[in-house]
Tab-separated table of C-alpha atoms in Angstrom:
chain	number	residue	atom	x	y	z
A	1	MET	CA	-47.574	75.778	184.685
A	2	GLY	CA	-47.112	71.914	183.388
A	3	ARG	CA	-45.051	70.842	180.642
A	4	LYS	CA	-46.290	70.893	177.461
A	5	SER	CA	-48.393	68.018	176.111
A	6	PRO	CA	-46.322	65.569	173.855
A	7	TYR	CA	-50.304	64.797	171.643
A	8	PRO	CA	-50.881	67.458	168.900
A	9	GLU	CA	-53.223	70.152	169.984
A	10	GLU	CA	-55.664	68.697	166.392
A	11	PHE	CA	-55.467	64.721	168.708
A	12	ARG	CA	-56.507	65.776	171.982
A	13	ASN	CA	-59.645	68.241	171.132
A	14	ASP	CA	-60.735	64.874	168.906
A	15	ALA	CA	-59.974	63.192	171.361
A	16	VAL	CA	-62.325	65.621	173.749
A	17	SER	CA	-65.408	64.657	171.282
A	18	LEU	CA	-64.971	61.938	171.420
A	19	TYR	CA	-65.648	61.392	174.589
A	20	ARG	CA	-68.614	64.453	174.430
A	21	ALA	CA	-69.755	63.034	171.376
A	22	ALA	CA	-70.776	59.986	173.128
A	23	GLY	CA	-73.722	62.099	175.382
A	24	GLY	CA	-72.986	59.661	179.125
A	25	ARG	CA	-73.045	56.861	177.193
A	26	ARG	CA	-69.002	55.447	177.679
A	27	THR	CA	-66.856	56.095	180.629
A	28	TYR	CA	-63.437	57.627	180.253
A	29	ALA	CA	-61.766	54.210	180.530
A	30	ALA	CA	-63.883	53.498	177.643
A	31	VAL	CA	-62.361	55.798	175.433
A	32	VAL	CA	-58.542	55.796	176.257
A	33	ALA	CA	-58.996	52.479	175.426
A	34	ASP	CA	-59.848	53.064	171.753
A	35	ILE	CA	-57.417	56.648	171.558
A	36	GLY	CA	-54.331	54.835	173.920
A	37	VAL	CA	-54.099	57.455	176.739
A	38	THR	CA	-54.428	57.228	180.131
A	39	GLY	CA	-57.667	58.104	181.591
A	40	GLU	CA	-56.758	60.945	183.927
A	41	THR	CA	-55.305	62.402	180.951
A	42	LEU	CA	-58.294	62.842	179.257
A	43	ARG	CA	-60.221	64.054	182.048
A	44	SER	CA	-57.588	66.702	182.055
A	45	TRP	CA	-58.199	67.407	178.672
A	46	VAL	CA	-61.708	67.850	179.037
A	47	ARG	CA	-61.992	69.976	182.276
A	48	GLN	CA	-59.742	72.457	179.983
A	49	ALA	CA	-61.693	72.362	177.034
A	50	GLU	CA	-64.621	73.249	179.156
A	51	GLY	CA	-63.194	75.504	180.655
A	52	GLN	CA	-61.681	77.761	177.734
A	53	ASP	CA	-65.510	76.695	176.172
A	54	GLY	CA	-66.482	78.424	179.190
A	55	ARG	CA	-67.884	75.731	180.550
A	56	ALA	CA	-67.654	75.582	184.157
A	57	ASP	CA	-70.491	73.651	184.801
A	58	GLY	CA	-69.912	70.778	182.503
A	59	SER	CA	-72.961	71.450	180.327
A	60	ARG	CA	-72.088	70.330	177.039
A	61	SER	CA	-73.982	71.740	173.889
A	62	GLU	CA	-73.317	71.358	169.633
A	63	PRO	CA	-71.164	72.784	168.311
A	64	SER	CA	-72.256	75.563	165.585
A	65	GLY	CA	-73.793	74.404	162.834
A	66	VAL	CA	-72.597	70.388	163.666
A	67	SER	CA	-75.444	68.526	164.416
A	68	ARG	CA	-74.644	64.651	166.721
A	69	GLY	CA	-74.780	62.735	164.416
A	70	GLU	CA	-72.281	64.459	161.401
A	71	GLU	CA	-69.470	64.989	164.828
A	72	LEU	CA	-69.993	61.335	166.125
A	73	ALA	CA	-70.073	60.150	162.019
A	74	ARG	CA	-66.809	62.122	161.725
A	75	LEU	CA	-65.355	61.344	165.037
A	76	ARG	CA	-65.861	57.407	163.629
A	77	ALA	CA	-64.495	58.216	160.032
A	78	GLU	CA	-61.721	59.382	161.993
A	79	ASN	CA	-61.401	56.822	164.453
A	80	GLY	CA	-61.397	54.617	161.820
A	81	ARG	CA	-58.314	56.541	160.004
A	82	LEU	CA	-55.934	56.041	162.436
């Protein structure tokens, strides 16, 4: 087991959501440039989230009740706020 992350869980979840919302159009490097963590940090968060979501195969699905556009708008607003 690793040490406790210095980043709050909400920040990690938002970072993973931002990467997923790009739908493969942005690389890890492009996303981490916006949020200020390393590429390996984001990769590990995405892998961890996929494992928790039961998606070890890496397939992506939309969050229940939220369209891709709504999620993208929320993330852009959050990014602007930060």
